[in-house]
Coordinates of C-alpha atoms and ligand atoms in Angstrom, one line a residue:
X1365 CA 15.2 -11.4 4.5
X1366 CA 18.7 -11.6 2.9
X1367 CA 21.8 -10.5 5.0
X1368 CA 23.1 -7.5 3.9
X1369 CA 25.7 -6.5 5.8
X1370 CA 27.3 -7.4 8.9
X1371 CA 26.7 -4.7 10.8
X1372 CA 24.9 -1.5 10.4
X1373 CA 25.8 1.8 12.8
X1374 CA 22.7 4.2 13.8
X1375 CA 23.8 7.4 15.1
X1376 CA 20.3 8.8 17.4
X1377 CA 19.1 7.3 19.6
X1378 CA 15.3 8.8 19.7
X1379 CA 12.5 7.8 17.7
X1380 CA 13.5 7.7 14.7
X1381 CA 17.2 6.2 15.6
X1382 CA 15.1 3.2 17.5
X1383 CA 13.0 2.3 14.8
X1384 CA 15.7 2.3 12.1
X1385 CA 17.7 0.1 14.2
X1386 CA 14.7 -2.5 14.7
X1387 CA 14.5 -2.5 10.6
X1388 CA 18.1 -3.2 10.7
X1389 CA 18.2 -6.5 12.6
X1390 CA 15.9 -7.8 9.7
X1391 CA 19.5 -6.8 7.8
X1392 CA 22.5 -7.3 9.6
X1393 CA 24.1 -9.5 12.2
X1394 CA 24.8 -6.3 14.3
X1395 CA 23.2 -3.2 14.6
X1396 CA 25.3 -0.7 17.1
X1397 CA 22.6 2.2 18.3
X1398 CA 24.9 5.3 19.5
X1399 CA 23.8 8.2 21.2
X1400 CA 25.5 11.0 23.1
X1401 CA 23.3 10.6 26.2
X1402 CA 23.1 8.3 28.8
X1403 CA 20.2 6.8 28.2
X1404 CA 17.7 6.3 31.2
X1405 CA 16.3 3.3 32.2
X1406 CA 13.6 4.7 33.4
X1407 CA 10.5 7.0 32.0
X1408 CA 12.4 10.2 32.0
X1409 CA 13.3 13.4 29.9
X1410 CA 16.4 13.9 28.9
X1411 CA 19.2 16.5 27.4
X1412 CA 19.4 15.0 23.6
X1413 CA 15.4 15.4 23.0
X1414 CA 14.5 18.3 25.3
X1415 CA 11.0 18.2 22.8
X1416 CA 10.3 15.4 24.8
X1417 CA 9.0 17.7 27.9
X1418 CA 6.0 18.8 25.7
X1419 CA 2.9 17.3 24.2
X1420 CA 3.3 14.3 21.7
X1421 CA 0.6 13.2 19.9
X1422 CA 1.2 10.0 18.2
X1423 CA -0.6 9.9 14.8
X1424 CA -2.8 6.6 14.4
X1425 CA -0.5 5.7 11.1
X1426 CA 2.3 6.2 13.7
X1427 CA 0.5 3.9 16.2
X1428 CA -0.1 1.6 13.7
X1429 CA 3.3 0.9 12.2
X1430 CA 4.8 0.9 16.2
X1431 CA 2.4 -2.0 16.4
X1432 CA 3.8 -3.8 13.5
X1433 CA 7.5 -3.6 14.1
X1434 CA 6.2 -4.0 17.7
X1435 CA 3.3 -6.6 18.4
X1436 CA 1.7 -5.9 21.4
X1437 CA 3.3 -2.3 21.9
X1438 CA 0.3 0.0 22.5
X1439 CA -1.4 -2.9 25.5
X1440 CA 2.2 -2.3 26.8
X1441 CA 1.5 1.1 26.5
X1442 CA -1.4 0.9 28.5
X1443 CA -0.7 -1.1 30.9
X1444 CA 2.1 1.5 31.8
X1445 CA -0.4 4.0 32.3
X1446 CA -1.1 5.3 29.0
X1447 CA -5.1 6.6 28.3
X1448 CA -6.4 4.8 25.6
X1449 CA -9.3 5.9 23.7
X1450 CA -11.0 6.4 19.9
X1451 CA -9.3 9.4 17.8
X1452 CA -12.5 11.2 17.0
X1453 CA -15.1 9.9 19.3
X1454 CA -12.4 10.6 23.0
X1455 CA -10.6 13.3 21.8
X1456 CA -11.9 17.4 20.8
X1457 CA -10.3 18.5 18.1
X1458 CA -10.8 22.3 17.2
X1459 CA -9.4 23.0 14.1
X1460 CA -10.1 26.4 12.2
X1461 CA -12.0 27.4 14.9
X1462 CA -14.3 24.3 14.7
X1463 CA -14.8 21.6 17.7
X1464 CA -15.0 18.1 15.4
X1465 CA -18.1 16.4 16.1
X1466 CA -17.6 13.8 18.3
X1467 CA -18.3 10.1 17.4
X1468 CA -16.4 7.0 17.7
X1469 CA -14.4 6.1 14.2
X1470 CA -12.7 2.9 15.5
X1471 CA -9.5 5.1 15.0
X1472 CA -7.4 3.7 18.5
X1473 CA -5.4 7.0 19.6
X1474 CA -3.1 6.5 22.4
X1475 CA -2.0 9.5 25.0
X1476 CA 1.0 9.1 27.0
X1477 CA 4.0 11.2 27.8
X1478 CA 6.8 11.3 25.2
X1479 CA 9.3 9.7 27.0
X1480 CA 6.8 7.0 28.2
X1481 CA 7.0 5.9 24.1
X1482 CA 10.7 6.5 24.0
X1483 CA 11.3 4.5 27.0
X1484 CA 9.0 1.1 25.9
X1485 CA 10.3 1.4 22.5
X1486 CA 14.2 1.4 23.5
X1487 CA 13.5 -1.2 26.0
X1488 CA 11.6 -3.5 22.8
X1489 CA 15.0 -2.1 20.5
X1490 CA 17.7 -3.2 23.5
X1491 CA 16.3 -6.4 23.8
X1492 CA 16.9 -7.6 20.3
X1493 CA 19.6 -9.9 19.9
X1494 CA 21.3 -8.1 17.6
X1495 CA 21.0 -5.1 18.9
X1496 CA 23.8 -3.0 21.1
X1497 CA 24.0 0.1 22.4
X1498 CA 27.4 2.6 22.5
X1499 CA 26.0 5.3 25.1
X1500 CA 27.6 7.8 26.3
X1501 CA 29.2 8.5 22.7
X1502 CA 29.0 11.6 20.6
X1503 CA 29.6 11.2 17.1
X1504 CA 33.0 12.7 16.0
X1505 CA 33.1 12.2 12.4
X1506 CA 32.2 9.6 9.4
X1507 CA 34.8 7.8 7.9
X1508 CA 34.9 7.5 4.6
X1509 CA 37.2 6.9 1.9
X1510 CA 36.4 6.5 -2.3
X1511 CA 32.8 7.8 -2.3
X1512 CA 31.9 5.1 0.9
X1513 CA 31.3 5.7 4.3
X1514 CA 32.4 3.0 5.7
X1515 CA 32.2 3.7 9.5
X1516 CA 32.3 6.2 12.5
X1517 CA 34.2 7.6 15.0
X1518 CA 32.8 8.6 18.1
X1519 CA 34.3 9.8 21.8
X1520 CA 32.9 8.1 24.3
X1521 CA 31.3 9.1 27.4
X1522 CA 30.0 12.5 25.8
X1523 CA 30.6 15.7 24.3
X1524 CA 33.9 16.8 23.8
X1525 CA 35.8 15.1 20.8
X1526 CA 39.5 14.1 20.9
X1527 CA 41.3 12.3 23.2
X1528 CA 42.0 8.8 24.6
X1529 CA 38.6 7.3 24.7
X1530 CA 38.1 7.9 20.8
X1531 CA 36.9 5.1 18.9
X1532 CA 36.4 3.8 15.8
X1533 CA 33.3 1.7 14.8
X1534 CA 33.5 0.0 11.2
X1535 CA 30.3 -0.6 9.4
X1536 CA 28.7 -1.7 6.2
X1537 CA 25.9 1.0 6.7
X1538 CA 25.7 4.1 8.6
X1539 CA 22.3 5.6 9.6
X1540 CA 22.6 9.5 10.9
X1541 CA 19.1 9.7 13.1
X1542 CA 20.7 12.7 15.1
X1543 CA 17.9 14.9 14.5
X1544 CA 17.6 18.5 13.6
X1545 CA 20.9 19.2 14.6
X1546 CA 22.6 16.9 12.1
X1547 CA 25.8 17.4 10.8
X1548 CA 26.0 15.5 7.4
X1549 CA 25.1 18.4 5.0
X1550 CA 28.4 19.9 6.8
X1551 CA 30.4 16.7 6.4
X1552 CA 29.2 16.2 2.7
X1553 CA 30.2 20.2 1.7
X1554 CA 33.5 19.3 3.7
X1555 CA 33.8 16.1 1.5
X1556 CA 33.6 17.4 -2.0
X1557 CA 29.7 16.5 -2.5
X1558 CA 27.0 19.1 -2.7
X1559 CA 25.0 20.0 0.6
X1560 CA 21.0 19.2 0.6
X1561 CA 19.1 22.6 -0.5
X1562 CA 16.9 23.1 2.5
X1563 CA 13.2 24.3 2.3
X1564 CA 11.8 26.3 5.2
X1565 CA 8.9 27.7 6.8
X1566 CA 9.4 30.3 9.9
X1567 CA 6.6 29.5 12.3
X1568 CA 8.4 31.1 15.0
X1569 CA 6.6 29.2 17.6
X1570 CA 7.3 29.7 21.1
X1571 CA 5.7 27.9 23.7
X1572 CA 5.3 26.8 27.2
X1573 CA 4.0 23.2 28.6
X1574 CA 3.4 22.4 32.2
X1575 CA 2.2 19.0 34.1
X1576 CA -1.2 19.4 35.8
X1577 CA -3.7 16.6 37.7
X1578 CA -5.8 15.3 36.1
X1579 CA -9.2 14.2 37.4
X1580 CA -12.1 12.0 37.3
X1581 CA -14.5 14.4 34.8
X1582 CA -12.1 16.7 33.7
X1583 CA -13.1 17.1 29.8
X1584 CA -15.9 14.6 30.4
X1585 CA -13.6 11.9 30.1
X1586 CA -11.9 13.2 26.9
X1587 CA -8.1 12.0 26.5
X1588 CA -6.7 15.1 24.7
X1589 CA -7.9 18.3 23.2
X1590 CA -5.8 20.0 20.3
X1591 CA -6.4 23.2 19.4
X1592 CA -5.3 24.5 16.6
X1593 CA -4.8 28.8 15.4
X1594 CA -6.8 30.2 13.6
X1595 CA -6.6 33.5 11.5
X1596 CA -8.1 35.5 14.5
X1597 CA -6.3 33.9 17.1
X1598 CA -3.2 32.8 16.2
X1599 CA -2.2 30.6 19.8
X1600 CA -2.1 26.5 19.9
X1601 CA -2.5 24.1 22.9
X1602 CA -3.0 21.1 23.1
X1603 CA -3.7 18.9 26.5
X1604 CA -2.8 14.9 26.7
X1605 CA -3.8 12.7 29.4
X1606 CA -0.3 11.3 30.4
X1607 CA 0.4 8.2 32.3
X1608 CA 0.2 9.1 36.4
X1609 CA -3.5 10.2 35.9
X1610 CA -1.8 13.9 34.7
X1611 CA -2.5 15.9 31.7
X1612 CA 0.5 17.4 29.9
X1613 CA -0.5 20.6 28.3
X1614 CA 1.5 23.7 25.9
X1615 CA 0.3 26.1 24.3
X1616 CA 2.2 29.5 22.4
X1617 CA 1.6 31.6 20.0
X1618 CA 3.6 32.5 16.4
X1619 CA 6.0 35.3 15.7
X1620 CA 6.4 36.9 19.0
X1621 CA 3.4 35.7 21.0
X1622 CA 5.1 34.0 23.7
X1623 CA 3.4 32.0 26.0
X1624 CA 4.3 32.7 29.6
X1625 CA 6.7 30.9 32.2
X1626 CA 5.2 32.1 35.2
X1627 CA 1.8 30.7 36.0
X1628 CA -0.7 33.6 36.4
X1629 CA 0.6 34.7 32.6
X1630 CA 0.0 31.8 31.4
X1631 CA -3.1 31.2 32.6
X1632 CA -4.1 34.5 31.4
X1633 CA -2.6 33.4 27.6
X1634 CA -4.5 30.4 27.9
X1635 CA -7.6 32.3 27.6
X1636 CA -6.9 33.7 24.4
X1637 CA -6.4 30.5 22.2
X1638 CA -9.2 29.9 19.9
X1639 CA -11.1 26.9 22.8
X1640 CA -11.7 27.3 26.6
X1641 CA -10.7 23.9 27.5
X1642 CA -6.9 25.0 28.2
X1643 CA -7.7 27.6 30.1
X1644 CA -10.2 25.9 32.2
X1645 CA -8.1 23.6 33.1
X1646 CA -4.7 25.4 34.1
X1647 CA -7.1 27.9 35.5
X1648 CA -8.3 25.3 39.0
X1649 CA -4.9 23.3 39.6
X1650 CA -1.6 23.6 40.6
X1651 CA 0.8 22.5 38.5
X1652 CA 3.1 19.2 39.0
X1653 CA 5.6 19.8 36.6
X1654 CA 6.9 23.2 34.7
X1655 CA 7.3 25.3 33.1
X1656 CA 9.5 24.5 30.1
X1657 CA 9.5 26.4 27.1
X1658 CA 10.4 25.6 23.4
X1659 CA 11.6 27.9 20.6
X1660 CA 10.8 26.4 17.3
X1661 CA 12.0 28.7 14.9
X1662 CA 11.3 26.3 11.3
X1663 CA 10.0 23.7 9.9
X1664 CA 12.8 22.4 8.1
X1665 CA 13.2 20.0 5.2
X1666 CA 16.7 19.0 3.7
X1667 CA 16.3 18.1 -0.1
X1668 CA 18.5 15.3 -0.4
X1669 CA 16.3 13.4 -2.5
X1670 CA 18.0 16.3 -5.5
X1671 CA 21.3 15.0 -4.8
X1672 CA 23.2 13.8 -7.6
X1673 CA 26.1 12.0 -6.0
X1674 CA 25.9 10.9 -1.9
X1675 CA 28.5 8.9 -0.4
X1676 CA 27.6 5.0 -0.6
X1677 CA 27.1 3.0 2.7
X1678 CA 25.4 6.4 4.5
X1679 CA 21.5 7.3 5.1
X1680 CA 19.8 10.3 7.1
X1681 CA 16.2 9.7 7.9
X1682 CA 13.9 11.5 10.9
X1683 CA 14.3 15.0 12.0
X1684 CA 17.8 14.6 10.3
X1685 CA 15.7 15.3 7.1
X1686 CA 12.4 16.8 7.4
X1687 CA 11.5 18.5 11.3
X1688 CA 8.0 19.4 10.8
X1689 CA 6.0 22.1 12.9
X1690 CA 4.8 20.0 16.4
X1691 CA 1.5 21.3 16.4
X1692 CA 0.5 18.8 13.6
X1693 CA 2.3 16.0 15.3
X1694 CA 3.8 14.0 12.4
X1695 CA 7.9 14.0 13.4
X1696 CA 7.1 10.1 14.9
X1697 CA 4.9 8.9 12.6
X1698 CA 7.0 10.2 9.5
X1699 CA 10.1 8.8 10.9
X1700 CA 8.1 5.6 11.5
X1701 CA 7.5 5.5 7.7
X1702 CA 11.0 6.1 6.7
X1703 CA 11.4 3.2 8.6
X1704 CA 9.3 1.0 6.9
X1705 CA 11.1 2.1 3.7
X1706 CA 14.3 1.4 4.6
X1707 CA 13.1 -2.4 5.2
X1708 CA 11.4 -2.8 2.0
X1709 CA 14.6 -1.3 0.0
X1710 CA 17.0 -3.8 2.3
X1711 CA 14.6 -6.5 1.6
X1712 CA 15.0 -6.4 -2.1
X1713 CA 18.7 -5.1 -2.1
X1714 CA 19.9 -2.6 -3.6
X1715 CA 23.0 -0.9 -5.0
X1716 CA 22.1 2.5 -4.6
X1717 CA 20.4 2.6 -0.8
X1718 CA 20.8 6.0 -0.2
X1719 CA 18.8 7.9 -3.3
X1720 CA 16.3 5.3 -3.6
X1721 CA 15.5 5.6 0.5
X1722 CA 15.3 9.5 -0.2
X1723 CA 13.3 9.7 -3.1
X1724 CA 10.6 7.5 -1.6
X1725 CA 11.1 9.3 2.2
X1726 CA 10.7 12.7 -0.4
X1727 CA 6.9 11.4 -0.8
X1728 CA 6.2 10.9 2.3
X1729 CA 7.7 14.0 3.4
X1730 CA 5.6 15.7 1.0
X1731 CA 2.1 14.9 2.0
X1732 CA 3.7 16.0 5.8
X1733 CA 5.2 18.8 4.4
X1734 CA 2.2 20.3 2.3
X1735 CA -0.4 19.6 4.9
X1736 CA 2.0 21.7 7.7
X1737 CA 2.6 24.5 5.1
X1738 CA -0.6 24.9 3.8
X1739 CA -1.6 25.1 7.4
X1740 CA 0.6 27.6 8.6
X1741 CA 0.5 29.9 5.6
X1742 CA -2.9 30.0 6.5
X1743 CA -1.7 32.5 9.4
X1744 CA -0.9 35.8 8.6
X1745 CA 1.8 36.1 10.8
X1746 CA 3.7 33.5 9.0
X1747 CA 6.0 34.4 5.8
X1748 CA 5.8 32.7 2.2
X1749 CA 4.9 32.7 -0.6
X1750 CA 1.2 31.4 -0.9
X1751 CA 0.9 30.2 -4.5
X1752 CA -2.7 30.1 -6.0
X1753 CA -3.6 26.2 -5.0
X1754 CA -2.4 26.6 -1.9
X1755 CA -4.8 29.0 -1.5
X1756 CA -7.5 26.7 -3.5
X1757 CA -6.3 23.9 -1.4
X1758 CA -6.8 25.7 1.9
X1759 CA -10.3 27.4 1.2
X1760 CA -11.5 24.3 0.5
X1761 CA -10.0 22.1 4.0
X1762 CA -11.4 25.3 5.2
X1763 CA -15.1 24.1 4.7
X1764 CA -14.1 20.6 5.4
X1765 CA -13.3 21.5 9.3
X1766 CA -16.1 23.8 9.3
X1767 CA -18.5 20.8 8.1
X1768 CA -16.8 18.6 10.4
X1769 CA -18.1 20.3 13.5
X1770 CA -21.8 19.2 12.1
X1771 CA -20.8 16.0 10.2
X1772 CA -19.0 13.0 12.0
X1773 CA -18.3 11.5 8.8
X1774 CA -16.4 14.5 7.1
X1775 CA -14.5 14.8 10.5
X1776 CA -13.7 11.3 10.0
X1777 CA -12.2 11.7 6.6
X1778 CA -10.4 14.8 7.5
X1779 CA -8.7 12.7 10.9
X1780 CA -8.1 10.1 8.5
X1781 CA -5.8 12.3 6.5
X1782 CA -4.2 14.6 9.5
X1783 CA -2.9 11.1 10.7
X1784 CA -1.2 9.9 7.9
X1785 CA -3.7 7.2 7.0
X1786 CA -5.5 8.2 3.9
X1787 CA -3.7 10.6 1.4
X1788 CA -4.8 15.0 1.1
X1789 CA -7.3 13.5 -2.1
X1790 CA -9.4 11.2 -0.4
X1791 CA -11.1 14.7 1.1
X1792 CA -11.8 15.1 -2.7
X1793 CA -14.2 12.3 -3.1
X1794 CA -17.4 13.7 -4.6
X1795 CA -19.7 12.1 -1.4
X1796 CA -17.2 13.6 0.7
X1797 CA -17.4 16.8 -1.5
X1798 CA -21.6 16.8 -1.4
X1799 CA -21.5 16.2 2.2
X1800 CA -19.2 18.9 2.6
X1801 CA -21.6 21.2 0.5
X1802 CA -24.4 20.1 2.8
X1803 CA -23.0 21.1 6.0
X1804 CA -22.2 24.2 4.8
X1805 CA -25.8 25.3 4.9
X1806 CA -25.9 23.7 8.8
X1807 CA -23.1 25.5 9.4
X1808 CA -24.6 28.2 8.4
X1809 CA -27.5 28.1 10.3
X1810 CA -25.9 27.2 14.0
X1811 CA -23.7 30.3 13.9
X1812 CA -20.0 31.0 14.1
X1813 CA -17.0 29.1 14.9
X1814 CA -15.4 29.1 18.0
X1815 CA -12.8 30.8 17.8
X1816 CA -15.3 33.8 17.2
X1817 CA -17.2 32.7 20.3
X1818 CA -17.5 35.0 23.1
X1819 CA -15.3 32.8 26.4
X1820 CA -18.0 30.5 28.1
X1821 CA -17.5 30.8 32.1
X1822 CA -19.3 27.1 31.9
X1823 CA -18.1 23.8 31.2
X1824 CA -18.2 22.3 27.9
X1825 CA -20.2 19.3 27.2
X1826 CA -20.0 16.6 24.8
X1827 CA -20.7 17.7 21.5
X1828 CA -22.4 13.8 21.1
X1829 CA -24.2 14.4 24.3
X1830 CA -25.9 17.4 22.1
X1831 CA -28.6 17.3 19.1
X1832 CA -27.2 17.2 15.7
X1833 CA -27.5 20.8 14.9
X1834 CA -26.4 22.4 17.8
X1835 CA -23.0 20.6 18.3
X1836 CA -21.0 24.0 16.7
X1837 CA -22.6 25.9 19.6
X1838 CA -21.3 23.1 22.1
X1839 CA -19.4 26.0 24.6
X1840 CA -22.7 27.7 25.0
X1841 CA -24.5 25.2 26.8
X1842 CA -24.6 24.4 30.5
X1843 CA -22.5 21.9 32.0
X1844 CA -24.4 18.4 31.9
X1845 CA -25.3 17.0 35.2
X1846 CA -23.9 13.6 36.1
Ligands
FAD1926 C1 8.7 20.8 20.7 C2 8.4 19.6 19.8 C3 7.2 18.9 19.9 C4 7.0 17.8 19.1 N1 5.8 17.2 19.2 C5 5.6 16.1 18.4 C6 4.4 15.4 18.4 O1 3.4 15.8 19.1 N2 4.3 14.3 17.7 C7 5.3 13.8 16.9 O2 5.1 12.8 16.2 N3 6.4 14.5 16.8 C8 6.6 15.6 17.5 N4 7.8 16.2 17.5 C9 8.9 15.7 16.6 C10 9.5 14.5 17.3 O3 10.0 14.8 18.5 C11 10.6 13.9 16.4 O4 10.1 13.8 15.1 C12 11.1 12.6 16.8 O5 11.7 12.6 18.0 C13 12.0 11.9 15.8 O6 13.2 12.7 15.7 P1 14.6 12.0 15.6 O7 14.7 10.7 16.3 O8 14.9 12.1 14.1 O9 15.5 13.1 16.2 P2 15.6 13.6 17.8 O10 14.4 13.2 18.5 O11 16.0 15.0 17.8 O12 16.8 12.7 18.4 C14 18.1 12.9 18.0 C15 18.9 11.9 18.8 O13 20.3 12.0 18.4 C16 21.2 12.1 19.5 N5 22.3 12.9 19.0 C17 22.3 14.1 18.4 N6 23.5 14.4 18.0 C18 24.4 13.4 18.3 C19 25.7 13.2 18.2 N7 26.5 14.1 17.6 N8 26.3 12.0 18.6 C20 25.5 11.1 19.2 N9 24.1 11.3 19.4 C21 23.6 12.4 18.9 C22 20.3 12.9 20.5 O14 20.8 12.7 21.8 C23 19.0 12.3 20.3 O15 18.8 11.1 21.1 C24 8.0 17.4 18.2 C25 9.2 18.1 18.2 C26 9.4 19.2 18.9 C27 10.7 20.0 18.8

């Protein structure tokens, strides 16, 4: 690839900071990563990306672009403990009320604490010639001068701005990767260009996560079960096998419904989401790490692919842009495609960077964006407008779940587009559509979804351990025998 520049500045550190930065040595001689934190150099949470204490899923499109600007990342992975497994055929996936079929897609899926990923990607990032890291620094301001950003300042060794340790870093591109928090539609109102226009949805979502054992057995050897809200139950969870032989597991509720910090309350709110599987397994272990709890008051999308004018030599990407709801898991993977754009635009050059990286990072966000929203609206508790095809839209993804817990093949197609590999209209194809049709009539026939379910006192088998037609009644059956 041509040299564009010779050096590029990414402000973030996290995900999305570390994989803009790896584009960038394709770019420039020098790529300077700055973050505000001291950066551990070992697995460990930390104060910039407090998210980072609860559940992360990684979408396969988001494993599968790690593992091309990483060959070799997700054996790393592994071999530092993370459970590795197929998407459909390891993991239960209740959504709507319905428990997926089970059955191996050839879909890899790994699960692994968040800052396990963080950590094995910004040791991969660091270790790039090019690369160099300015940590502890807080960003202070862009500089800019005649429509061009043409560097930063940031204060070393932290928070507060001012002072002696002040410095200035010159660059030919500026990346802002600081997440939700971001400060550039202040900077470009205080700068004489027009702010974003920001889209929102108020989940409200407040939740609780914890670090429990996890043993042979547990799940019958599943690595994760999501659970999603449905209209009569409006709570998540989800539980990931972590490295350490642990599982990491949240749950909450929208508007209001908190999930609990003390244990016994929790356990008791774990009952109430839509699957048992939580519940039963808070409800015979002590935790090893927890509580934490997360208030996630939006999903929040800054528009600045409408942006007329934007200062030359300056991109946002990541949270910066779009922070979707967590319970559909796509902040990695859609910063992970943002990515990818960003090399493809610096591989053919281009004058105008900026709008052409936001237009095409405006599609991507969509399909995120539409699939979160047209989820959540679903819920009652959760305010918008609801235009008539999203309500089309919905009714229809609707039966797709529900004929998902009967067909592996729908449940394949629908995974396929929840992670970011096919687009919303492959569900659309007419076998899909027939098959879809079909299992309505199973459906039917092997009663009501689990969320309606009366609690099963029981373990939960294998929904492929069970005959075809009984798999949507998978909680009422007795534990299998080893
Ligand atoms: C509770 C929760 C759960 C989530 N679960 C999932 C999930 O399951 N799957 C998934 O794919 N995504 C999930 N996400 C989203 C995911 O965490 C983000 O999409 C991902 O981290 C990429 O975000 P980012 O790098 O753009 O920003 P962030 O992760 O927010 O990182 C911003 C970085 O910028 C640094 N920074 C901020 N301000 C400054 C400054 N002024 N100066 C210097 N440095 C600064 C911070 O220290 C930090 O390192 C979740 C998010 C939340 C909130």
């Amino acid at each position: 690839m041509a040299r564009t520049g010779q050096r590029a500045v990414v402000v973030g550190a996290s995900m999305s900071g570390l994989l803009t930065a790896r584009v960038l040595t394709e770019a420039f001689d020098r790529v300077t990563v700055v973050d505000r934190d001291e950066l551990p150099g070992e697995v460990a949470a930390r104060r910039g990306v407090p998210q980072g204490r609860h559940p992360h899923g990684l979408l396969a499109r988001g494993r599968e672009i790690l593992e091309e600007l990483f060959p070799g990342l997700t054996s790393e992975l592994v071999e530092h403990g993370a459970a590795i497994g197929d998407m459909q055929g390891d993991a239960r996936w209740y959504t709507d009320g319905h428990l997926l079929r089970q059955s191996p897609i050839g879909m890899q899926a790994v699960a692994l604490s968040r800052p396990l990923l963080e950590e094995r990607v910004r040791a991969r990032v660091l270790a790039l010639p090019e690369v160099e890291l300015v940590a502890p620094a807080q960003l202070v301001d862009l500089v800019a001068a005649d429509g061009r950003v043409s560097g930063v300042r940031v204060h070393r060794g932290g928070a507060t701005a001012g002072g002696a340790d002040e410095e200035l870093l010159p660059a030919d591109l500026v990346v802002d990767a600081t997440g939700r928090g971001s400060h550039t539609p202040a900077w470009l109102g205080s700068h004489g260009f027009d702010r974003p226009a920001e889209s929102r949805i108020e989940v409200d979502l407040r939740y609780t996560s914890w670090v429990v054992p996890r043993y042979d057995g547990d799940l019958d050897g599943d690595r994760a079960c999501l659970v999603g809200a449905t209209v009569a139950r409006q709570r998540f969870g989800a539980a990931l096998a972590i490295e350490g032989n642990r599982w990491i597991i949240g749950a909450g509720g929208y508007h209001g419904d908190t999930a609990p910090t003390d244990l016994a309350g929790f356990r008791a709110f774990a009952t109430g989401l839509p699957a048992p599987e939580i519940a039963q397994l808070m409800a015979d272990r002590e935790p090893v790490g927890g509580p934490w709890s997360y208030h996630f008051v939006s999903s929040t999308r800054r528009h600045y692919e409408r942006l007329t004018r934007f200062p030359r030599g300056l991109v946002v990407t990541g949270d910066a842009v779009s922070s979707f709801n967590p319970v559909y898991g796509q902040g990695i993977t859609v910063a992970a495609a943002e990515a990818l754009v960003l090399r493809d635009l610096l591989a053919v050059g281009s004058d105008d960077l900026a709008r052409q990286f936001f237009r095409r990072a405006a599609r991507l966000v969509d399909v995120a964006w539409d699939m979160a929203a047209g989820g959540d609206l679903r819920l009652p508790a959760v305010p918008g407008p609801r235009p008539a095809r999203m309500r089309l839209v919905n009714a229809y993804v609707s039966r797709v779940q529900a004929a998902a817990a009967v067909d592996p093949e729908v449940g394949a197609a629908f995974l396929r587009v929840a992670n970011l590999i096919d687009p919303p209209e492959s569900l659309l194809r007419p076998r899909l559509g027939t098959k879809v049709l079909l299992a309505q009539r199973r459906t039917a026939q092997v009663g009501p979804s689990a969320a309606d379910r009366p609690e099963p006192t029981v373990r939960v088998p294998r929904p492929r351990d069970l005959p075809r037609s009984e798999s949507a009644t998978a909680t009422e059956h007795p534990r299998r025998e080893a």
